[in-house]
PDB file of C-alpha atoms in Angstrom:
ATOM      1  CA  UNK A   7      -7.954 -22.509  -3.307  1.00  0.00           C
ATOM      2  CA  UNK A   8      -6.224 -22.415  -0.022  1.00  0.00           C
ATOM      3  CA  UNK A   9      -7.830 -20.448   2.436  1.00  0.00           C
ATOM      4  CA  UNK A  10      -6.001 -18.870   5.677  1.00  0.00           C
ATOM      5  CA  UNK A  11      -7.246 -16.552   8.200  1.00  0.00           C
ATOM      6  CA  UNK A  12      -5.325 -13.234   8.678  1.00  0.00           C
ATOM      7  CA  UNK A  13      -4.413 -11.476  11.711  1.00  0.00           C
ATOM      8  CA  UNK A  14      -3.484  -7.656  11.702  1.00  0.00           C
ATOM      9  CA  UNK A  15      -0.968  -6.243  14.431  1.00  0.00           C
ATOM     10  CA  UNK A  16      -1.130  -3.062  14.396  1.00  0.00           C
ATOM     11  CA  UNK A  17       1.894  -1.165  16.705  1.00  0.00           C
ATOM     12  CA  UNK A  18       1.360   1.840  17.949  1.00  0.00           C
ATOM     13  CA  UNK A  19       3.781   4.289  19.400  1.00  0.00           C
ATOM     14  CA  UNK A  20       1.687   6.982  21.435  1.00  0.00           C
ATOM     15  CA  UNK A  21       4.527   9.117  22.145  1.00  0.00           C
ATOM     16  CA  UNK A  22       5.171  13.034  22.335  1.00  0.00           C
ATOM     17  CA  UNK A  23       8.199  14.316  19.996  1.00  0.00           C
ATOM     18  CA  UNK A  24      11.649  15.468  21.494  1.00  0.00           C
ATOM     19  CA  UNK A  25      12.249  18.808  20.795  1.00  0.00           C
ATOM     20  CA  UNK A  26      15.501  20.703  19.999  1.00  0.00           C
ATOM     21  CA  UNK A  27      16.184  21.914  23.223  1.00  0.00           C
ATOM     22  CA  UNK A  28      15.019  19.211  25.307  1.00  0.00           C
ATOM     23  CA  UNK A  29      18.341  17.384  24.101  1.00  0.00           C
ATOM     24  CA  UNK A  30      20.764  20.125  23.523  1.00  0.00           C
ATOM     25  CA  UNK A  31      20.116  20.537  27.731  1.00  0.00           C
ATOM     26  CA  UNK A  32      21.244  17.445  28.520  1.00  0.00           C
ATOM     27  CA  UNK A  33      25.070  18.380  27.847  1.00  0.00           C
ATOM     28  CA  UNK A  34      26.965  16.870  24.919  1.00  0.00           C
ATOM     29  CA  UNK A  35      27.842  13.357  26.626  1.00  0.00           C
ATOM     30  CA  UNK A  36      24.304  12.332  26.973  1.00  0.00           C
ATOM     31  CA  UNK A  37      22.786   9.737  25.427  1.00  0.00           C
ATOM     32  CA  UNK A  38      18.920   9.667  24.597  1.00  0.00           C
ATOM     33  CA  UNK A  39      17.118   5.837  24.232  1.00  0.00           C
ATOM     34  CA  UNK A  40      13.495   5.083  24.221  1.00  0.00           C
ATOM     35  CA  UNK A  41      11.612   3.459  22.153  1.00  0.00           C
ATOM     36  CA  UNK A  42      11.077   5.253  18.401  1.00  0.00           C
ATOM     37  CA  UNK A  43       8.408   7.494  17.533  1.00  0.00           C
ATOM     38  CA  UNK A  44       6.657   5.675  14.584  1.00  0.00           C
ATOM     39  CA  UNK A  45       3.592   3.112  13.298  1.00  0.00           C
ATOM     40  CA  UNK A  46       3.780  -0.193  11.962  1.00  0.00           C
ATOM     41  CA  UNK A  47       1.385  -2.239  10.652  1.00  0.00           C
ATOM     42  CA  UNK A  48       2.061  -6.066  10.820  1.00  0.00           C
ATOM     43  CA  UNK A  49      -0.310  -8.797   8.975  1.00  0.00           C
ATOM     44  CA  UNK A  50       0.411 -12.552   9.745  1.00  0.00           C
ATOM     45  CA  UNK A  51      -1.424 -15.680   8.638  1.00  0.00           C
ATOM     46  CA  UNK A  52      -2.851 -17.416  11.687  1.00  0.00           C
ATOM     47  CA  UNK A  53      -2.378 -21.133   9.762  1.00  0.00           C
ATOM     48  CA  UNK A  54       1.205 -20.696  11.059  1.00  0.00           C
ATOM     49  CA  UNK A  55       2.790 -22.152  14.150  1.00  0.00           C
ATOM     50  CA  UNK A  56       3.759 -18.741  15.533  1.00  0.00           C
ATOM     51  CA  UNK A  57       4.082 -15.068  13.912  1.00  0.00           C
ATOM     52  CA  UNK A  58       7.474 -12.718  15.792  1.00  0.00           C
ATOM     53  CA  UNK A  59       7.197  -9.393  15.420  1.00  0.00           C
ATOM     54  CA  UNK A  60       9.812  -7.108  16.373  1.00  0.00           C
ATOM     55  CA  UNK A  61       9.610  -3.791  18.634  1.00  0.00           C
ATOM     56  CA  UNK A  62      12.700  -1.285  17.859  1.00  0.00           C
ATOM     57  CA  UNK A  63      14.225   0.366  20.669  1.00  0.00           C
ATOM     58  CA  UNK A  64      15.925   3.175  19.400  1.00  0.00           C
ATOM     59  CA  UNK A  65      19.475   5.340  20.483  1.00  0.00           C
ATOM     60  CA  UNK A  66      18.286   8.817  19.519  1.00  0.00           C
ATOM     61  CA  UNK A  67      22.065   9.936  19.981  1.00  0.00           C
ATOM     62  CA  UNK A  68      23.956  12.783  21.987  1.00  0.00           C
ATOM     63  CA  UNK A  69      22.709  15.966  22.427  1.00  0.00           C
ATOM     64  CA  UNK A  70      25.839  16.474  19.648  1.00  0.00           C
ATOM     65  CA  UNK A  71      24.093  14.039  17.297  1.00  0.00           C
ATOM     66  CA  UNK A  72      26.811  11.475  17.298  1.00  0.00           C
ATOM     67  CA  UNK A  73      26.507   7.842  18.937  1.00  0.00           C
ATOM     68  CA  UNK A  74      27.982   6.537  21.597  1.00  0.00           C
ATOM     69  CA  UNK A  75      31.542   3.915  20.479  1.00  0.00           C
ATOM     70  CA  UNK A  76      29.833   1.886  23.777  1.00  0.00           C
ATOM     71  CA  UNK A  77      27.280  -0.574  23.783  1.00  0.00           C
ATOM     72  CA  UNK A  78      24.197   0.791  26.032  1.00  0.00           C
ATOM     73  CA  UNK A  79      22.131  -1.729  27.951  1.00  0.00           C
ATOM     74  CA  UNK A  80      18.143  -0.921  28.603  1.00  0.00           C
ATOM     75  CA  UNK A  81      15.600  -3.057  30.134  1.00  0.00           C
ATOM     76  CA  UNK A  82      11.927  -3.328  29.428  1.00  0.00           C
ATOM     77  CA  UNK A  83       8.588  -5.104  31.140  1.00  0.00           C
ATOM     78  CA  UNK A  84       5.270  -5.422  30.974  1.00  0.00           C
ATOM     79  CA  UNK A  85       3.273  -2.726  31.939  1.00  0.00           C
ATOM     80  CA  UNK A  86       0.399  -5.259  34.016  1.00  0.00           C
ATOM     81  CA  UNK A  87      -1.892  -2.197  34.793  1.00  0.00           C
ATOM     82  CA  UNK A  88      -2.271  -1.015  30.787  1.00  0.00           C
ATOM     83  CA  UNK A  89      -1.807  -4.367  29.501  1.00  0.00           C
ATOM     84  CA  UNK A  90      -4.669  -6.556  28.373  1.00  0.00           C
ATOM     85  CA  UNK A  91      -3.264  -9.161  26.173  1.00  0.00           C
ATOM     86  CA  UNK A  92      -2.678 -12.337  28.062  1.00  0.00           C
ATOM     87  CA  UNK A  93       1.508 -13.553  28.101  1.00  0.00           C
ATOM     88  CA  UNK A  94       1.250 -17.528  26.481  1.00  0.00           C
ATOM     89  CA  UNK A  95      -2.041 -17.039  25.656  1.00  0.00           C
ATOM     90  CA  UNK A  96      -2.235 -14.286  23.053  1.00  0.00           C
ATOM     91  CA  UNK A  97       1.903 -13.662  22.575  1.00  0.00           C
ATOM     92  CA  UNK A  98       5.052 -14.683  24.057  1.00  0.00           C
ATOM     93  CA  UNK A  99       8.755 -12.765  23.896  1.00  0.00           C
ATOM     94  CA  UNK A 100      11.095 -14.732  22.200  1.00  0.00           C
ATOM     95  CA  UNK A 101      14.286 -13.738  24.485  1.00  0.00           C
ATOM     96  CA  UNK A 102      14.245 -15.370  27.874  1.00  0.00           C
ATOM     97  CA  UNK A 103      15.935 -12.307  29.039  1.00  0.00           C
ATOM     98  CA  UNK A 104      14.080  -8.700  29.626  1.00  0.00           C
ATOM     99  CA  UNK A 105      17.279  -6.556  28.404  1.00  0.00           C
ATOM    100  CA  UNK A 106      18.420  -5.740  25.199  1.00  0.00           C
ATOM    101  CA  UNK A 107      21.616  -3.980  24.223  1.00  0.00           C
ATOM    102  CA  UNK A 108      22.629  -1.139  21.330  1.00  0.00           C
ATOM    103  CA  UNK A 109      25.670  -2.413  20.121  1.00  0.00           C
ATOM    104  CA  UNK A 110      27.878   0.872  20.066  1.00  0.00           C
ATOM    105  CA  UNK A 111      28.336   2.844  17.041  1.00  0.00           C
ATOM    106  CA  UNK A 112      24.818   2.031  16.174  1.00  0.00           C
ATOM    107  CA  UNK A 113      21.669   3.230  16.460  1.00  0.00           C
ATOM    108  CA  UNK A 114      19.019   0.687  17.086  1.00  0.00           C
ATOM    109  CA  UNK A 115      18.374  -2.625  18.803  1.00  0.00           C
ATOM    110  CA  UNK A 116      14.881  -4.791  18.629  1.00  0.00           C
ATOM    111  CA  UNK A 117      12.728  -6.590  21.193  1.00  0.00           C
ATOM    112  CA  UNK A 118      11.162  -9.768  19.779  1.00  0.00           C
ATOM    113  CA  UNK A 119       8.237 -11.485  20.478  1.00  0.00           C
ATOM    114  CA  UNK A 120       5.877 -14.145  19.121  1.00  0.00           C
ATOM    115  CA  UNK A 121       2.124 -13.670  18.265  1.00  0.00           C
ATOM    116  CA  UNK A 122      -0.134 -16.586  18.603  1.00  0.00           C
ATOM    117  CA  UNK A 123      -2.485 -17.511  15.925  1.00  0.00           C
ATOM    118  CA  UNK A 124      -5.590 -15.965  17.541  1.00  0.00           C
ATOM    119  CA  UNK A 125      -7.901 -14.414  15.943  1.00  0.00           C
ATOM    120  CA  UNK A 126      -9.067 -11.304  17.752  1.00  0.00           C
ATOM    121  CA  UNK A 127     -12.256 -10.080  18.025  1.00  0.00           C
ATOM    122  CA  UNK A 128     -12.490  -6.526  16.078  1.00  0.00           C
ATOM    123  CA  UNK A 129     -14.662  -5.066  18.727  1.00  0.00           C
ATOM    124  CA  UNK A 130     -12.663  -5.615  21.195  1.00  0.00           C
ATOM    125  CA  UNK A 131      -8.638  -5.053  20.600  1.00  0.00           C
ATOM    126  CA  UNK A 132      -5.877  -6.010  22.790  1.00  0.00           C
ATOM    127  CA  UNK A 133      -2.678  -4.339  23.983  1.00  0.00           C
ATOM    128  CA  UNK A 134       0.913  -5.275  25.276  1.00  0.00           C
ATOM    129  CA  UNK A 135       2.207  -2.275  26.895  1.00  0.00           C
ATOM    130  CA  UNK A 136       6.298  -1.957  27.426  1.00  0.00           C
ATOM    131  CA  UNK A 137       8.250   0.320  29.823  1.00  0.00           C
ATOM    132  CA  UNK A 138      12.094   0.914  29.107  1.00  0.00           C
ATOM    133  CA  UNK A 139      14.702   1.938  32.294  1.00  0.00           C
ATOM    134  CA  UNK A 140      18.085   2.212  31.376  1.00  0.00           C
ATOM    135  CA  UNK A 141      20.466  -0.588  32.946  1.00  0.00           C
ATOM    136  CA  UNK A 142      24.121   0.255  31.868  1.00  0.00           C
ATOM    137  CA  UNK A 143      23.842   3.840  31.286  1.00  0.00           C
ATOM    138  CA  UNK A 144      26.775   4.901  29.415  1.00  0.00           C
ATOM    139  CA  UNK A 145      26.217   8.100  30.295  1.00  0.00           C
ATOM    140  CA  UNK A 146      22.465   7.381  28.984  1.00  0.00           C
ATOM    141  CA  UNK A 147      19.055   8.534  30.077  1.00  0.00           C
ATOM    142  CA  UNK A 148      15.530   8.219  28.491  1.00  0.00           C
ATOM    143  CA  UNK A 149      13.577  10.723  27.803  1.00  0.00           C
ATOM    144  CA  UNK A 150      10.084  10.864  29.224  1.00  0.00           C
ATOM    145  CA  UNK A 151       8.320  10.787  26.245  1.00  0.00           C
ATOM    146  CA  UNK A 152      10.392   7.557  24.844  1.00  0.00           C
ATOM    147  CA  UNK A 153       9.682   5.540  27.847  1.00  0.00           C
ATOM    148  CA  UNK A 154       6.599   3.246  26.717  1.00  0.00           C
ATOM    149  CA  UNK A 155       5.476   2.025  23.865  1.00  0.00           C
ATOM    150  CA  UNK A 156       1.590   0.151  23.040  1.00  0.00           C
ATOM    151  CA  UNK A 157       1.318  -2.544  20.671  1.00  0.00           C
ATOM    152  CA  UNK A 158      -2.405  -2.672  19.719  1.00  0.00           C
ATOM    153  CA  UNK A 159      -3.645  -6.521  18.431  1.00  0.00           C
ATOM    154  CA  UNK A 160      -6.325  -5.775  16.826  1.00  0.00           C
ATOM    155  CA  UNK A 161      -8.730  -8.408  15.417  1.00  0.00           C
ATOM    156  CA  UNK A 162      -9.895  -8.716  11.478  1.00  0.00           C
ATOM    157  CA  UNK A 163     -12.519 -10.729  10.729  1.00  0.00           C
ATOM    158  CA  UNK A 164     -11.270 -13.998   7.950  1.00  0.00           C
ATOM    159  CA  UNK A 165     -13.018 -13.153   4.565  1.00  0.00           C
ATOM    160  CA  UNK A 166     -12.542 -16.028   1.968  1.00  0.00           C
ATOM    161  CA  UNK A 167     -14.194 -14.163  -1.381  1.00  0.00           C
ATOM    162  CA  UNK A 168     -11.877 -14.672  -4.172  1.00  0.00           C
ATOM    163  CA  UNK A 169     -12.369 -17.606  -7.069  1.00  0.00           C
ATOM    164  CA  UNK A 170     -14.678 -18.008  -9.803  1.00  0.00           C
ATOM    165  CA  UNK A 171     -18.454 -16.193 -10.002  1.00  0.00           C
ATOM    166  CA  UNK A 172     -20.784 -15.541 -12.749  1.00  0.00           C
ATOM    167  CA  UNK A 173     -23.908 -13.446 -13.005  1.00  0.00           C
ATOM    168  CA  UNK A 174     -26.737 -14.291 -15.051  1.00  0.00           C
ATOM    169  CA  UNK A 175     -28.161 -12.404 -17.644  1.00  0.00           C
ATOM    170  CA  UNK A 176     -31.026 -13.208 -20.252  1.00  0.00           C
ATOM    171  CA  UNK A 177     -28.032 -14.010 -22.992  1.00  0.00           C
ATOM    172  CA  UNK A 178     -26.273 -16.491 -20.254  1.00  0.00           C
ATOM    173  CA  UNK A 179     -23.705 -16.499 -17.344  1.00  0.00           C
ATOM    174  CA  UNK A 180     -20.749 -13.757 -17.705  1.00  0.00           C
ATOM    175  CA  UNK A 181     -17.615 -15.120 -15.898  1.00  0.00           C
ATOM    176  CA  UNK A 182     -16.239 -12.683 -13.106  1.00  0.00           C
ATOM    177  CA  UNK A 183     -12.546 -13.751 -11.308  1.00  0.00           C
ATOM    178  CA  UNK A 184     -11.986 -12.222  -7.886  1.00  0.00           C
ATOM    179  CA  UNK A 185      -8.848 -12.386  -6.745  1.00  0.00           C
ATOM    180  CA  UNK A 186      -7.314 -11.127  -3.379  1.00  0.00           C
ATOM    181  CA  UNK A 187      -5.234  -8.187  -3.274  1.00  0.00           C
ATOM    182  CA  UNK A 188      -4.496  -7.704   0.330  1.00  0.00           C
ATOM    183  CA  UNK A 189      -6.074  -8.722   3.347  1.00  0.00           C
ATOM    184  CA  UNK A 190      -9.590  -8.381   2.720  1.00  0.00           C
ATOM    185  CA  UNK A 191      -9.366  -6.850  -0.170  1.00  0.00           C
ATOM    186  CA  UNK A 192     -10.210  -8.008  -3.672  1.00  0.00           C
ATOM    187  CA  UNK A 193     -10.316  -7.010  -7.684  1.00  0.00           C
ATOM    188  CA  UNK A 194     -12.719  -8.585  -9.827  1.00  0.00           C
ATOM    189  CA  UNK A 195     -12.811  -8.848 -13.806  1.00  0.00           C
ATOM    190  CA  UNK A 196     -16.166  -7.744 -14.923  1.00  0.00           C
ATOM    191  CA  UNK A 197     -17.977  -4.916 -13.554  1.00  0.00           C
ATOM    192  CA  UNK A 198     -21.534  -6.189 -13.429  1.00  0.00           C
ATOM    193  CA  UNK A 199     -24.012  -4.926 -16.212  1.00  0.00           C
ATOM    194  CA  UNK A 200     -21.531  -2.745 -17.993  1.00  0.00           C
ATOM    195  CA  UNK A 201     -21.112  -2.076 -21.585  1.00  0.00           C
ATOM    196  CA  UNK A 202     -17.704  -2.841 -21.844  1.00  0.00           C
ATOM    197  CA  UNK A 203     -15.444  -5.381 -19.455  1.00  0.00           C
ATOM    198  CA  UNK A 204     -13.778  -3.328 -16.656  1.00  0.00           C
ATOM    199  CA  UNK A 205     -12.259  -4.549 -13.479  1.00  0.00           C
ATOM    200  CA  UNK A 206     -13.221  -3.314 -10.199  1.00  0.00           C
ATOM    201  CA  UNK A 207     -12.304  -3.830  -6.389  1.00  0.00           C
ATOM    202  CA  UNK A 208     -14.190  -3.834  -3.006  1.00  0.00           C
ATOM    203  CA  UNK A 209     -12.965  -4.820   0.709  1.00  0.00           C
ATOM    204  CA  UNK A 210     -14.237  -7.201   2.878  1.00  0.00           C
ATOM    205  CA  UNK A 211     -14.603  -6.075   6.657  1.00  0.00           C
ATOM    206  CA  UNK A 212     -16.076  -8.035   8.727  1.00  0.00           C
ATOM    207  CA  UNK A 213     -19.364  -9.101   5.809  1.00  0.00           C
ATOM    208  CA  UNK A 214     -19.616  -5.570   4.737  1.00  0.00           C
ATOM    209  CA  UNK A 215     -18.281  -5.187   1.434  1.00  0.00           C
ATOM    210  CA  UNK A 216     -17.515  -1.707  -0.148  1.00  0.00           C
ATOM    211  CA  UNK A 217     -16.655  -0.717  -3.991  1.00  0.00           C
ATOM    212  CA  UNK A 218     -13.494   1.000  -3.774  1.00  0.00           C
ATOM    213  CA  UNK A 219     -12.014   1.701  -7.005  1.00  0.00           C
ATOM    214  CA  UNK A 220     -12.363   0.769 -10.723  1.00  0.00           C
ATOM    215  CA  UNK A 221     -10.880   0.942 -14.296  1.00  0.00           C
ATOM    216  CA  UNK A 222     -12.252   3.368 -15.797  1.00  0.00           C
ATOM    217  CA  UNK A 223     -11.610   7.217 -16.409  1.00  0.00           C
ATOM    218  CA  UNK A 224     -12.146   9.652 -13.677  1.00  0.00           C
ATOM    219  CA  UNK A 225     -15.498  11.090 -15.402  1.00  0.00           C
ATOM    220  CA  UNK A 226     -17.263   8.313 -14.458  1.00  0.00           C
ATOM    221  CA  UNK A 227     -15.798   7.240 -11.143  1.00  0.00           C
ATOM    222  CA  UNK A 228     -18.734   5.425  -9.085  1.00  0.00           C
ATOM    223  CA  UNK A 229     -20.478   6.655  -6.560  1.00  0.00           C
ATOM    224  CA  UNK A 230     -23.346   4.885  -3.577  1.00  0.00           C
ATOM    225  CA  UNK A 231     -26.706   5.904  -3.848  1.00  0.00           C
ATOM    226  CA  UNK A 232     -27.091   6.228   0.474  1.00  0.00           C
ATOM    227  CA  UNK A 233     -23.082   6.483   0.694  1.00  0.00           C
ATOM    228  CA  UNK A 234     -20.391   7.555  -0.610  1.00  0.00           C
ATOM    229  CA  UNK A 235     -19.758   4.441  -2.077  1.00  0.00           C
ATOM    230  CA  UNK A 236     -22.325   1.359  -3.122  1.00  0.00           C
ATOM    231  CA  UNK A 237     -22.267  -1.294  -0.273  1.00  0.00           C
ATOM    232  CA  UNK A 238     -22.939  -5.102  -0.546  1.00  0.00           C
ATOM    233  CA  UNK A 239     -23.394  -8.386   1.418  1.00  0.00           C
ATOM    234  CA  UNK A 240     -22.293 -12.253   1.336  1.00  0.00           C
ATOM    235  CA  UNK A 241     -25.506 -14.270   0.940  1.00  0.00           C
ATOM    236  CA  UNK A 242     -26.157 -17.578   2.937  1.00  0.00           C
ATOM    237  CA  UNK A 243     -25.237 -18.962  -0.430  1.00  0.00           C
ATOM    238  CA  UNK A 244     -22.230 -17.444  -1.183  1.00  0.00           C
ATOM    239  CA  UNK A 245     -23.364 -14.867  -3.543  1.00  0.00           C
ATOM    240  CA  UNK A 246     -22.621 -11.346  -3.194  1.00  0.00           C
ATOM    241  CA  UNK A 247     -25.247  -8.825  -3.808  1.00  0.00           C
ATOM    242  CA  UNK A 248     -24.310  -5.436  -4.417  1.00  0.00           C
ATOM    243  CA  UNK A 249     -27.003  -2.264  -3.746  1.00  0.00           C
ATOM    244  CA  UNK A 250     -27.103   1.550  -4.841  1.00  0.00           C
ATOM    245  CA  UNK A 251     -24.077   0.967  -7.193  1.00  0.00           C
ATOM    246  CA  UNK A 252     -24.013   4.229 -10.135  1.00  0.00           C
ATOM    247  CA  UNK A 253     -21.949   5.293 -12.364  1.00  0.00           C
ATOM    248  CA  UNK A 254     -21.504   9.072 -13.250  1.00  0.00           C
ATOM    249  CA  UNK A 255     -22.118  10.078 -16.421  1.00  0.00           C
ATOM    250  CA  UNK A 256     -23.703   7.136 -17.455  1.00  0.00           C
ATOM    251  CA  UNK A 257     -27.801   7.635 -17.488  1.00  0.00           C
ATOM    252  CA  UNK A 258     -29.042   4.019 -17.453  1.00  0.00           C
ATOM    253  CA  UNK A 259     -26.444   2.876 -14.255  1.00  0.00           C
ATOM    254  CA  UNK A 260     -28.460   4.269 -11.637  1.00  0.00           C
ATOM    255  CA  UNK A 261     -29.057   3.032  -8.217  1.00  0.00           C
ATOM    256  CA  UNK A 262     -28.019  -0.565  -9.387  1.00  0.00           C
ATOM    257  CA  UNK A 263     -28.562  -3.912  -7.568  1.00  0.00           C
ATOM    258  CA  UNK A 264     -26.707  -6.820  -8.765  1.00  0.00           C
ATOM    259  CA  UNK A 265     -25.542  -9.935  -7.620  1.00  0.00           C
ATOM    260  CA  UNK A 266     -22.583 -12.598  -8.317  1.00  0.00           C
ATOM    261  CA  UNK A 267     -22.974 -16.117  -7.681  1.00  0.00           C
ATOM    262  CA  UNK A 268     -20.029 -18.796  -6.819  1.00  0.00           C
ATOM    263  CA  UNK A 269     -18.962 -21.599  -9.129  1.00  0.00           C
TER     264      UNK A 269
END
């Protein structure tokens, strides 16, 4: 099984909406940039060279809602004072220059850059911070609450849990595949000790694993016995022991402990 570490970028755009009449003031030949009022969430495997995400920059339009037939030219930089992530260290932009251009008669242009393969440490995020000032107007301004955007890096912990497992029971070993859904998230086969085979998923953060869904009808959805839902650890072996796992409606799967054991 090949194993990779992933790294979560998450990008997010602290900004105040434009309302109605903030454009219709400017006069019908103004044009509003800035960058967009949205969230992104960006994974990337860190066993790759490099990992370029993409920051939109946005031409909100005139205060007539039509777009400029001109291109429009903004600049951006790094904000030093708000930014923590370290340039060539933890990212680099992939355009030499620090301008982009809206091609006219559209609405959007991007700013590139490159993530390193660093793993960051989940207590402790980092942040590129970007201001935008307008360079060939065009008749364009940006509104206050377009001017910066924050692109949080924040750290996940690598969690390696799917393949092969069995647990043991007086009869013998019952097989249970895990496979990985998503970053650090998993479905496995067999739900432990139950009647009937059933598969059931958990996520990995950081060595604390949580149940978080199963297949099985909503009268007996599963439920922690100290949480809302059953919690479990990785063992120095490998294993994965699960504690204060129940299932409602069923009067013998109460406050369960079970655990799983790699091939």
């Amino acid at each position: 099984m090949k194993k990779v570490f992933l790294l979560s970028i998450f990008s997010l755009f602290t900004l105040a909406s434009c309302s109605d009449d903030d454009v219709t003031s400017l006069g019908p030949t103004s044009t509003i940039v800035g960058f967009p009022e949205d969230q992104t969430t960006y994974n990337f495997l860190t066993d790759v060279t490099e990992a370029q995400i993409d920051v939109p920059v946005n031409l909100i339009s005139y205060a007539n809602e039509t777009f400029p037939s001109d291109d429009v030219v903004v600049s951006w930089e790094i904000n030093t004072t708000e930014t923590t992530a370290v340039e060539g260290v933890d990212f680099d932009f992939v355009q030499a220059s620090t301008s982009t251009t809206i091609t006219g008669g559209t609405s959007a242009a991007l700013i590139p850059f490159k993530v390193y393969p660093v793993v960051f440490d989940p207590a402790d995020p980092k942040q590129i911070v970007l201001d935008m000032t307008v360079v060939d107007s065009n008749n364009a301004i940006i509104g206050a609450q377009y001017q910066k955007v924050t692109i949080i890096l924040q750290g996940v912990c690598p969690s390696y849990l799917a393949g092969e497992y069995y647990i043991n029971y007086a009869s013998g070993p019952q097989n249970i595949t895990i496979e990985e859904i998503g970053p650090g998230q998993y479905r496995a086969s067999y739900f432990p000790t139950f009647a009937s085979v059933y598969w059931w998923e958990f996520s990995d953060v950081c060595g604390d694993l949580v149940i978080t869904d199963w297949q099985y009808q909503d009268g007996n959805a599963i439920f922690g016995t100290t949480s809302p839902m059953p919690h479990g650890v990785i063992n120095g072996d490998g294993s994965l022991t699960f504690t204060g796992v129940n299932v409602t409606g069923v009067s013998w799967y109460v406050n369960l402990t079970w655990t799983i054991y790699p091939y």
